[in-house]
PDB file of C-alpha atoms in Angstrom:
ATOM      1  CA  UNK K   1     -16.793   6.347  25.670  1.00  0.00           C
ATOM      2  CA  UNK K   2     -13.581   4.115  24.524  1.00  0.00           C
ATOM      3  CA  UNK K   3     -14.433   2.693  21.182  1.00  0.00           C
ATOM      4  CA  UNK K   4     -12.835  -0.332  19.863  1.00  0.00           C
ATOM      5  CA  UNK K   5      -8.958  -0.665  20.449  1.00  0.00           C
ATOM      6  CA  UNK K   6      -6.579  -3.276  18.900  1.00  0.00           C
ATOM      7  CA  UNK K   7      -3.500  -4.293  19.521  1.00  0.00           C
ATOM      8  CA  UNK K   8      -0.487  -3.928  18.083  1.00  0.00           C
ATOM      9  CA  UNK K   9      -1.175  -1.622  15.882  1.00  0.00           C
ATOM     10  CA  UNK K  10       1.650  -2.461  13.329  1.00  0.00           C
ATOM     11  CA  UNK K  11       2.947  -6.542  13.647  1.00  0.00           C
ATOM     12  CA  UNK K  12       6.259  -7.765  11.210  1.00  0.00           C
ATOM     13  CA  UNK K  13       7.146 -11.421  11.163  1.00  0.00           C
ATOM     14  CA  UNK K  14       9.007 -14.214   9.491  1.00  0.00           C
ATOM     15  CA  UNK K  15       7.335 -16.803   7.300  1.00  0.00           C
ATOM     16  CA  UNK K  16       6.185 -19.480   9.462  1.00  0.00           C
ATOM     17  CA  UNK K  17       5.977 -17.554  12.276  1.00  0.00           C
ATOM     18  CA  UNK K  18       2.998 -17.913  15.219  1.00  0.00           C
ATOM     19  CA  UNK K  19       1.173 -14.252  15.615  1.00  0.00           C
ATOM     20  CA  UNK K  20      -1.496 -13.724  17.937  1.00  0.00           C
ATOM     21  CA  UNK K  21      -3.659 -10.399  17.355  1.00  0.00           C
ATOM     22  CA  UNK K  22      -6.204  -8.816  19.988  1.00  0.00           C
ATOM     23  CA  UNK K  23      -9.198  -6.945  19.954  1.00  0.00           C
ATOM     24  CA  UNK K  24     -11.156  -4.804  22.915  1.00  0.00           C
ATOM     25  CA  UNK K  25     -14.388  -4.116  22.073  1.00  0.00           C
ATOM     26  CA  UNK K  26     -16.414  -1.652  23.197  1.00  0.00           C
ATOM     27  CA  UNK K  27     -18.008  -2.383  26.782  1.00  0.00           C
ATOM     28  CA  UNK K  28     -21.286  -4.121  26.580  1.00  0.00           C
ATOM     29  CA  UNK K  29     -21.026  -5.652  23.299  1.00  0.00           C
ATOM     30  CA  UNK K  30     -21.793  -8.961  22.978  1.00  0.00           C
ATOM     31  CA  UNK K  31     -21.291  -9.403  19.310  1.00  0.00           C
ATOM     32  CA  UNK K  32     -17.448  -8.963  17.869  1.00  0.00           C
ATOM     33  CA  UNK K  33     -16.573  -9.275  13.955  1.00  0.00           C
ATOM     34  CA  UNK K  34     -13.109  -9.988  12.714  1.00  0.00           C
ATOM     35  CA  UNK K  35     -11.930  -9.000   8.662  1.00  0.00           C
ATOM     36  CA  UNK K  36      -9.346  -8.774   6.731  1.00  0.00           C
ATOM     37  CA  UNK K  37      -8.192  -6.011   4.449  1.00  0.00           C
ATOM     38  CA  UNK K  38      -5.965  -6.214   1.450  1.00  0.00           C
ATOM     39  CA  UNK K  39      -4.350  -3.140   0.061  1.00  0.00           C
ATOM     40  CA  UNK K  40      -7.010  -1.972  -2.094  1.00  0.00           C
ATOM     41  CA  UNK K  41      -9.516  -4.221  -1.717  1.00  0.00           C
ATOM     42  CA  UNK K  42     -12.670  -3.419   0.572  1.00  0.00           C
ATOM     43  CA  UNK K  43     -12.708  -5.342   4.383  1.00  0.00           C
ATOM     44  CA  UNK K  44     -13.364  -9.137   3.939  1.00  0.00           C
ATOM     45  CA  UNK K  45     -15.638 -10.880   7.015  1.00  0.00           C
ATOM     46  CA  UNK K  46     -13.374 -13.435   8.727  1.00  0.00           C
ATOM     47  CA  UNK K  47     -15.131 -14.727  12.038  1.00  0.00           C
ATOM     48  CA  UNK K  48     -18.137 -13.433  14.244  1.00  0.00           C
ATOM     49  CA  UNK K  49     -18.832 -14.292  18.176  1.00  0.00           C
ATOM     50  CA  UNK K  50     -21.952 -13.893  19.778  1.00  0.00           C
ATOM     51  CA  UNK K  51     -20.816 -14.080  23.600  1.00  0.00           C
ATOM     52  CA  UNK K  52     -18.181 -16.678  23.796  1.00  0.00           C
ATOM     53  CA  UNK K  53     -18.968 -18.807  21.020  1.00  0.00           C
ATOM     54  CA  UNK K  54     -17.897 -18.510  17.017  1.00  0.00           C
ATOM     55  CA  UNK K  55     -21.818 -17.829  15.388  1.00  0.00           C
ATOM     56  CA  UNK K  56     -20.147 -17.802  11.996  1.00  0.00           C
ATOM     57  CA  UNK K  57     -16.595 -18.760  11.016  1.00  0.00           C
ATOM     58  CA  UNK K  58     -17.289 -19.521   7.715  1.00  0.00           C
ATOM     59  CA  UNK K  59     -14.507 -16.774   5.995  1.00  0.00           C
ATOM     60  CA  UNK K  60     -11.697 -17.648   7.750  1.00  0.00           C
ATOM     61  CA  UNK K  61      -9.293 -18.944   4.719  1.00  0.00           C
ATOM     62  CA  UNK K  62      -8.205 -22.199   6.010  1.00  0.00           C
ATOM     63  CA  UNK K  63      -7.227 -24.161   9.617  1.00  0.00           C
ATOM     64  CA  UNK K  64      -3.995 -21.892  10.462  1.00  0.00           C
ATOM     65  CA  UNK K  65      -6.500 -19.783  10.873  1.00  0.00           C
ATOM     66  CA  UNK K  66      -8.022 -19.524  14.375  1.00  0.00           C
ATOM     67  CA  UNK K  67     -10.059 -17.227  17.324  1.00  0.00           C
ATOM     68  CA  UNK K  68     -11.051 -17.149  20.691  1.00  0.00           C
ATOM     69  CA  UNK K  69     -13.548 -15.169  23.302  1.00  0.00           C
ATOM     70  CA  UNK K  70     -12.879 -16.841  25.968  1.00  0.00           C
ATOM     71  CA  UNK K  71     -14.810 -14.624  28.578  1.00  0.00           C
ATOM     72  CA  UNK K  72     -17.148 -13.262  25.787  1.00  0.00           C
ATOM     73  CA  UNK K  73     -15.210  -9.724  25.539  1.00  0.00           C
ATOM     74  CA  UNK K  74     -11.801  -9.896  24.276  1.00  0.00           C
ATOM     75  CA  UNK K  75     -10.796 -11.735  21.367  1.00  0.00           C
ATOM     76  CA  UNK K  76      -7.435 -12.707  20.000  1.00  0.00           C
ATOM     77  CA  UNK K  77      -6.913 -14.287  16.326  1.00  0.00           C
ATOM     78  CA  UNK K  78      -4.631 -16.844  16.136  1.00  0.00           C
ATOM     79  CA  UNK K  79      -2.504 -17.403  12.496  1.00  0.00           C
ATOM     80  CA  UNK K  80      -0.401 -20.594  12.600  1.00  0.00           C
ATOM     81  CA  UNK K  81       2.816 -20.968  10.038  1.00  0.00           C
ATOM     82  CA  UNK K  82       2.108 -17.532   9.004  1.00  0.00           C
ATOM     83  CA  UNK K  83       2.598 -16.661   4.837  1.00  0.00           C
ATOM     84  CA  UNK K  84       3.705 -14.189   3.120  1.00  0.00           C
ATOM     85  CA  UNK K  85      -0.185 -13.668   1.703  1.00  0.00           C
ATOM     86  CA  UNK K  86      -1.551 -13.499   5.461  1.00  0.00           C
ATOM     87  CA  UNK K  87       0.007  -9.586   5.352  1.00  0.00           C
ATOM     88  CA  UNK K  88      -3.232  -7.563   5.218  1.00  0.00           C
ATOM     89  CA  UNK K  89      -4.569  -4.883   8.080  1.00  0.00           C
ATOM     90  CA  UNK K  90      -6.507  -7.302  10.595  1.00  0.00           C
ATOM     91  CA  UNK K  91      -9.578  -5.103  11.435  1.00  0.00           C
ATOM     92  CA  UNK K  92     -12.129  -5.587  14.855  1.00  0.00           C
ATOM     93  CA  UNK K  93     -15.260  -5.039  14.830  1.00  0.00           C
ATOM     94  CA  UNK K  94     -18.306  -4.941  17.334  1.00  0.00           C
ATOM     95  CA  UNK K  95     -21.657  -3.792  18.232  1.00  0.00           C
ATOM     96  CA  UNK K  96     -24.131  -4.087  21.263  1.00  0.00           C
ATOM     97  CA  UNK K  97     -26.558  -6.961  19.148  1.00  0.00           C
ATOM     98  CA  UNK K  98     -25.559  -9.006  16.038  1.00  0.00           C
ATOM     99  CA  UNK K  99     -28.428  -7.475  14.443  1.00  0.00           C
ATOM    100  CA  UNK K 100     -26.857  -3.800  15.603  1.00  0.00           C
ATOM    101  CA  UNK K 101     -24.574  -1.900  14.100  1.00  0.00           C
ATOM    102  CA  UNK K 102     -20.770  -2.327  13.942  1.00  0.00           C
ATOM    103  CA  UNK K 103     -17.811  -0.600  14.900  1.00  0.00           C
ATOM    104  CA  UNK K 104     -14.013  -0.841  14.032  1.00  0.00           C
ATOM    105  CA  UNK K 105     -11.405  -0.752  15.803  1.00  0.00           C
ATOM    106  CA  UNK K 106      -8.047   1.138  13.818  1.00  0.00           C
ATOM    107  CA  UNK K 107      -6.700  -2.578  13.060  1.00  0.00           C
ATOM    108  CA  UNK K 108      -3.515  -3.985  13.115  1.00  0.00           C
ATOM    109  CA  UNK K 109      -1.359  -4.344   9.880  1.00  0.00           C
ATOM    110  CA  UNK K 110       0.823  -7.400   9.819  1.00  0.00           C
ATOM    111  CA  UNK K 111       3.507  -7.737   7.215  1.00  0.00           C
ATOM    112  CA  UNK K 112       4.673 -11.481   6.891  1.00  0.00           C
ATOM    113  CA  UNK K 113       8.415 -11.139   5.561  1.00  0.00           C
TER     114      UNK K 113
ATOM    115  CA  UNK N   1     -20.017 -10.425  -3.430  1.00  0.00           C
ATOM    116  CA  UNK N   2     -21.099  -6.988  -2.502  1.00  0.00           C
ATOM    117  CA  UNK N   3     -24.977  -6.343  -3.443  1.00  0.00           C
ATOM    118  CA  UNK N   4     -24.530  -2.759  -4.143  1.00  0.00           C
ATOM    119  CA  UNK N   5     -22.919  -0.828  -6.910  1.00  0.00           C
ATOM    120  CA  UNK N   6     -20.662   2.754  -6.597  1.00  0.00           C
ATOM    121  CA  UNK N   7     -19.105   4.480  -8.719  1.00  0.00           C
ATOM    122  CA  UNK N   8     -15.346   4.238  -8.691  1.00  0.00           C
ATOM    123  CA  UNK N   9     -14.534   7.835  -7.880  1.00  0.00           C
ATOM    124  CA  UNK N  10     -16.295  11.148  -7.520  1.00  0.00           C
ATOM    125  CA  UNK N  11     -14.756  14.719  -7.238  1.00  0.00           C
ATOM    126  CA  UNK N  12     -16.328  17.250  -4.811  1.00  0.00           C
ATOM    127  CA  UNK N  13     -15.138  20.812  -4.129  1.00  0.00           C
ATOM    128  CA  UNK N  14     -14.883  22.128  -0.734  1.00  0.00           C
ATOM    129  CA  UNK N  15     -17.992  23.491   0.772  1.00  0.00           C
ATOM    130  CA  UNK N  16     -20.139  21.776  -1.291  1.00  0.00           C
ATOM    131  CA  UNK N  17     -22.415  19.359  -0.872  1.00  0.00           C
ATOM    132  CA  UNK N  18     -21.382  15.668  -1.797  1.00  0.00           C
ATOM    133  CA  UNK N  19     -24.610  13.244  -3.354  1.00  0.00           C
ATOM    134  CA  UNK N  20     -23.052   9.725  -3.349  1.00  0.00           C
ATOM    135  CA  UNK N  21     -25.025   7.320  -5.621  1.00  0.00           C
ATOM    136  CA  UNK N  22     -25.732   3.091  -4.314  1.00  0.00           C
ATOM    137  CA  UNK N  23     -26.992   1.326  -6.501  1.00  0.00           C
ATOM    138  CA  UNK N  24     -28.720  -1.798  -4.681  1.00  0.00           C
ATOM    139  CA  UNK N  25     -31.388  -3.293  -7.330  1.00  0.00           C
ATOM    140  CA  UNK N  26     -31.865  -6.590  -5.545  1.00  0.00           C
ATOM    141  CA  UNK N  27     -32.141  -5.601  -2.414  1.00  0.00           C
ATOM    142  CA  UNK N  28     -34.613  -7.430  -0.070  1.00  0.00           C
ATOM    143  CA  UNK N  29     -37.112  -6.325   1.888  1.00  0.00           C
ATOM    144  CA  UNK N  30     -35.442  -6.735   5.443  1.00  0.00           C
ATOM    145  CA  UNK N  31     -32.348  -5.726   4.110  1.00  0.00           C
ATOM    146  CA  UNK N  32     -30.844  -2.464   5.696  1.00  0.00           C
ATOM    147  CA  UNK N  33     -29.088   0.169   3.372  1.00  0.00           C
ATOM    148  CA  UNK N  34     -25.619   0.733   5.900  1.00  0.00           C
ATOM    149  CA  UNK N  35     -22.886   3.587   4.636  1.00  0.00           C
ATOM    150  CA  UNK N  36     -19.277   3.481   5.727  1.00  0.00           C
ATOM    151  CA  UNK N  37     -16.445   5.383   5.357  1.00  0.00           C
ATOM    152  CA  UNK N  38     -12.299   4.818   5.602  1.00  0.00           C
ATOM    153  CA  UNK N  39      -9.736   7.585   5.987  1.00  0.00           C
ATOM    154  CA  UNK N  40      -6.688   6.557   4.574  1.00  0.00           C
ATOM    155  CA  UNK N  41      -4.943   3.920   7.390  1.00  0.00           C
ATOM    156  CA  UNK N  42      -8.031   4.036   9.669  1.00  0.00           C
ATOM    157  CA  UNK N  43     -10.465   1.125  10.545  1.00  0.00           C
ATOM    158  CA  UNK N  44     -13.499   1.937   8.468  1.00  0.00           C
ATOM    159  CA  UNK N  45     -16.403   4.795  10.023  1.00  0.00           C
ATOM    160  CA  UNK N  46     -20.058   4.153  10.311  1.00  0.00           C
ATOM    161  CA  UNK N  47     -22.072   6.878   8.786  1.00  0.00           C
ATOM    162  CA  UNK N  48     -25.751   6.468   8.784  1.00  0.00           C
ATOM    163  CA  UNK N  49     -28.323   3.350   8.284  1.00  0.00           C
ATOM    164  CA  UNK N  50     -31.862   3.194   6.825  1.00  0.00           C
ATOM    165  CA  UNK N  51     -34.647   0.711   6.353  1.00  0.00           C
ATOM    166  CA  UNK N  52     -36.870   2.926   3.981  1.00  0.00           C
ATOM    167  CA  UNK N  53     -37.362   6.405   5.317  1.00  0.00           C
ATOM    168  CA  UNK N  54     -35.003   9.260   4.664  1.00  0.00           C
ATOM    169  CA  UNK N  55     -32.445   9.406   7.635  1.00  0.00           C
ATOM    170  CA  UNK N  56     -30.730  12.266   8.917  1.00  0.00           C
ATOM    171  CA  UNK N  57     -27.770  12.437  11.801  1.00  0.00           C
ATOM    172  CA  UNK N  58     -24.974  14.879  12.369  1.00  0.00           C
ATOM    173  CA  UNK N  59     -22.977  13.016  10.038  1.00  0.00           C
ATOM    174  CA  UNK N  60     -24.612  13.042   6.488  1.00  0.00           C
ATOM    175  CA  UNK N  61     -28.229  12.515   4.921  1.00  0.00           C
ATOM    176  CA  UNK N  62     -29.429   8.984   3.315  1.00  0.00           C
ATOM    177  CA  UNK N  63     -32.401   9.204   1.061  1.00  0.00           C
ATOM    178  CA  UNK N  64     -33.979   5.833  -0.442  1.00  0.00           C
ATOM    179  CA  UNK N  65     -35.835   5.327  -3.396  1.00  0.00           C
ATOM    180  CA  UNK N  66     -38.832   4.622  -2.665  1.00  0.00           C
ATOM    181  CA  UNK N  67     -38.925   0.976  -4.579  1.00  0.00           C
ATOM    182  CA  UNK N  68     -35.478   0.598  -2.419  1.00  0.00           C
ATOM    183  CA  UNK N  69     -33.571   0.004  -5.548  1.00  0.00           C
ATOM    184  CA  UNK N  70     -31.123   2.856  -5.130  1.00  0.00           C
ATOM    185  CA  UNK N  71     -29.704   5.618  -2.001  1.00  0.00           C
ATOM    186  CA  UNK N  72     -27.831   8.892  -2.308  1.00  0.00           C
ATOM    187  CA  UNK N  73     -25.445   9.517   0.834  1.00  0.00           C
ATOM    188  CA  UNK N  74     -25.475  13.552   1.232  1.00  0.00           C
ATOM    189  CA  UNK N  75     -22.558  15.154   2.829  1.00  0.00           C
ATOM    190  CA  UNK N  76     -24.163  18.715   3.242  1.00  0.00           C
ATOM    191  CA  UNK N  77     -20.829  20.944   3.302  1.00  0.00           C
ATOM    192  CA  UNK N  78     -17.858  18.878   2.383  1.00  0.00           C
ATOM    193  CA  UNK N  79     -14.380  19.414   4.039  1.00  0.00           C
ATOM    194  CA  UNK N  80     -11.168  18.300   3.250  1.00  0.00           C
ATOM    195  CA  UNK N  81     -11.541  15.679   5.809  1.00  0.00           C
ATOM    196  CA  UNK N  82     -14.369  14.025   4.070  1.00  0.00           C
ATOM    197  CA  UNK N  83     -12.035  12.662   1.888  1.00  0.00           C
ATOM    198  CA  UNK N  84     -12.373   8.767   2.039  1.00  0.00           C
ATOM    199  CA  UNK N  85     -13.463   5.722   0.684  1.00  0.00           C
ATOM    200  CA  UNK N  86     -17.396   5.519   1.064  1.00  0.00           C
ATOM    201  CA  UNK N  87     -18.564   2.209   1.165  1.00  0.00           C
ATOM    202  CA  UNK N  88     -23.143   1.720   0.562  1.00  0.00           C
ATOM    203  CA  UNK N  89     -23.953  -1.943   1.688  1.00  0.00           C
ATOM    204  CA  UNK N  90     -26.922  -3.779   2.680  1.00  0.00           C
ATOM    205  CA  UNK N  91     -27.043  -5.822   5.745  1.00  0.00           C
ATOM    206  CA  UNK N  92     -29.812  -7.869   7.140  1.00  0.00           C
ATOM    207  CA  UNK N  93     -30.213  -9.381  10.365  1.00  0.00           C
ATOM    208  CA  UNK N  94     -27.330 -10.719  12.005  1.00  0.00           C
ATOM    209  CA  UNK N  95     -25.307 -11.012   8.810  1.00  0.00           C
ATOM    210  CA  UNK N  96     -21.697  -9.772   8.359  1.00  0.00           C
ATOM    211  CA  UNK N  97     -20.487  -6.634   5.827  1.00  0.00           C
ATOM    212  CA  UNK N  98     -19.746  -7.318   2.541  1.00  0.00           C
ATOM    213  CA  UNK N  99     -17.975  -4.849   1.442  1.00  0.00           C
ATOM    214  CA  UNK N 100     -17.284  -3.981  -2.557  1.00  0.00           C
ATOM    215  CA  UNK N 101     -14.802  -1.263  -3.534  1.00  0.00           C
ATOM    216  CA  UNK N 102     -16.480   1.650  -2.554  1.00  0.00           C
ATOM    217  CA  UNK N 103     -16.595   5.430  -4.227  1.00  0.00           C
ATOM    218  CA  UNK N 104     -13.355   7.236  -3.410  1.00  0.00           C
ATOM    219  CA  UNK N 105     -14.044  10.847  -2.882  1.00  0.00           C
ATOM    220  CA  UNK N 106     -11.908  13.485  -2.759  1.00  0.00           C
ATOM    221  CA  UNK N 107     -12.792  16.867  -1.859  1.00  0.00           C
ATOM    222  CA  UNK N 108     -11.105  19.192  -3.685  1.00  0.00           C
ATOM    223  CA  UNK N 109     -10.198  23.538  -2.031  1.00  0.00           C
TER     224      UNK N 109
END
């Protein structure tokens, strides 16, 4: 079946710039994980839903920082006044229970210029 | 910060079998021993999970200590796609990954 899909795959913008990143999961899931990767660093946990709601938010890195589920599928993550340090690959997770296990999407790089 | 320790790197030639060492010393007892993998550019790859009991899938082989302090992730006949960053963490419940840096392996022909 379709695994986990994200799009863009590849996002540039300016410095202060709004950017709005998506993630399908795979169908059926309820539970979706957002992270962040820096180049060379291992994935860093961002945000988790369970359904519609934000279980755990507690490693996004400040309030410019922001995600939804509105209909407890897809999810967008929302970066405000964007900065030259948000430029990481923005990677999706999801899996059937939050106790189950995860799988990625390809992520989406974004380079802030 | 990650719970587990890797090695940085690890060399494997083609064909072979790869035995990746995780060191996870304070592991818990509802903690899950999880093994990932990334291909260069690619979201990162489940590989296998375990409790306590050796576990086997198509993938690769996870054996456990038995006091849980420590896993080996066997790749029975490496290929030159097997190259990757491995990543051993332990999970419990509904918690997020913490990743750490991972073993990069290369396979070598």
């Amino acid at each position: 079946g379709a695994g986990v899909s994200q799009t863009p795959s590849n996002k540039v913008t300016e410095k202060g710039k709004y950017v709005e990143l998506r993630c399908d999961p795979i169908s059926g899931h309820t539970a979706l994980y957002w992270y962040r990767q820096s180049l060379g660093q291992g994935p860093e946990f961002l945000i988790y839903f369970q359904g519609t709601g934000a279980a755990d938010d507690s490693g996004l890195p400040n309030d410019r920082f922001f995600a939804v589920r509105p209909e407890g599928s897809v999810s967008t993550l929302k970066i405000q006044r964007t900065e030259r340090g948000d430029s990481a690959v923005y990677l999706c997770a999801s899996s059937l229970t939050a106790t189950d296990t995860q799988y990625f999407g390809p992520g989406t790089r974004l380079t802030v210029l | 910060d990650a719970k587990t320790t890797q090695p940085t790197s690890m060399d494997c030639a083609e064909g072979r079998a790869a035995n990746l060492p995780c060191n996870h010393s304070t592991i818990s007892g509802n903690e899950y021993v999880y093994w990932y993998r990334q291909i260069h550019s690619q979201g990162p790859q489940y590989i296998i999970h375990g409790l306590k009991n050796n576990e086997t899938n198509e993938m690769a082989s996870l054996i456990i200590t038995e006091d849980r302090k420590s896993s080996t992730l066997i790749l029975p006949h490496a290929t030159l796609r097997d190259t990757a960053v491995y990543y051993c963490i332990v999970r419990k419940g509904n918690t997020p990954l913490v990743f750490g840096k991972g073993t990069r392996l290369s396979v070598i022909a």
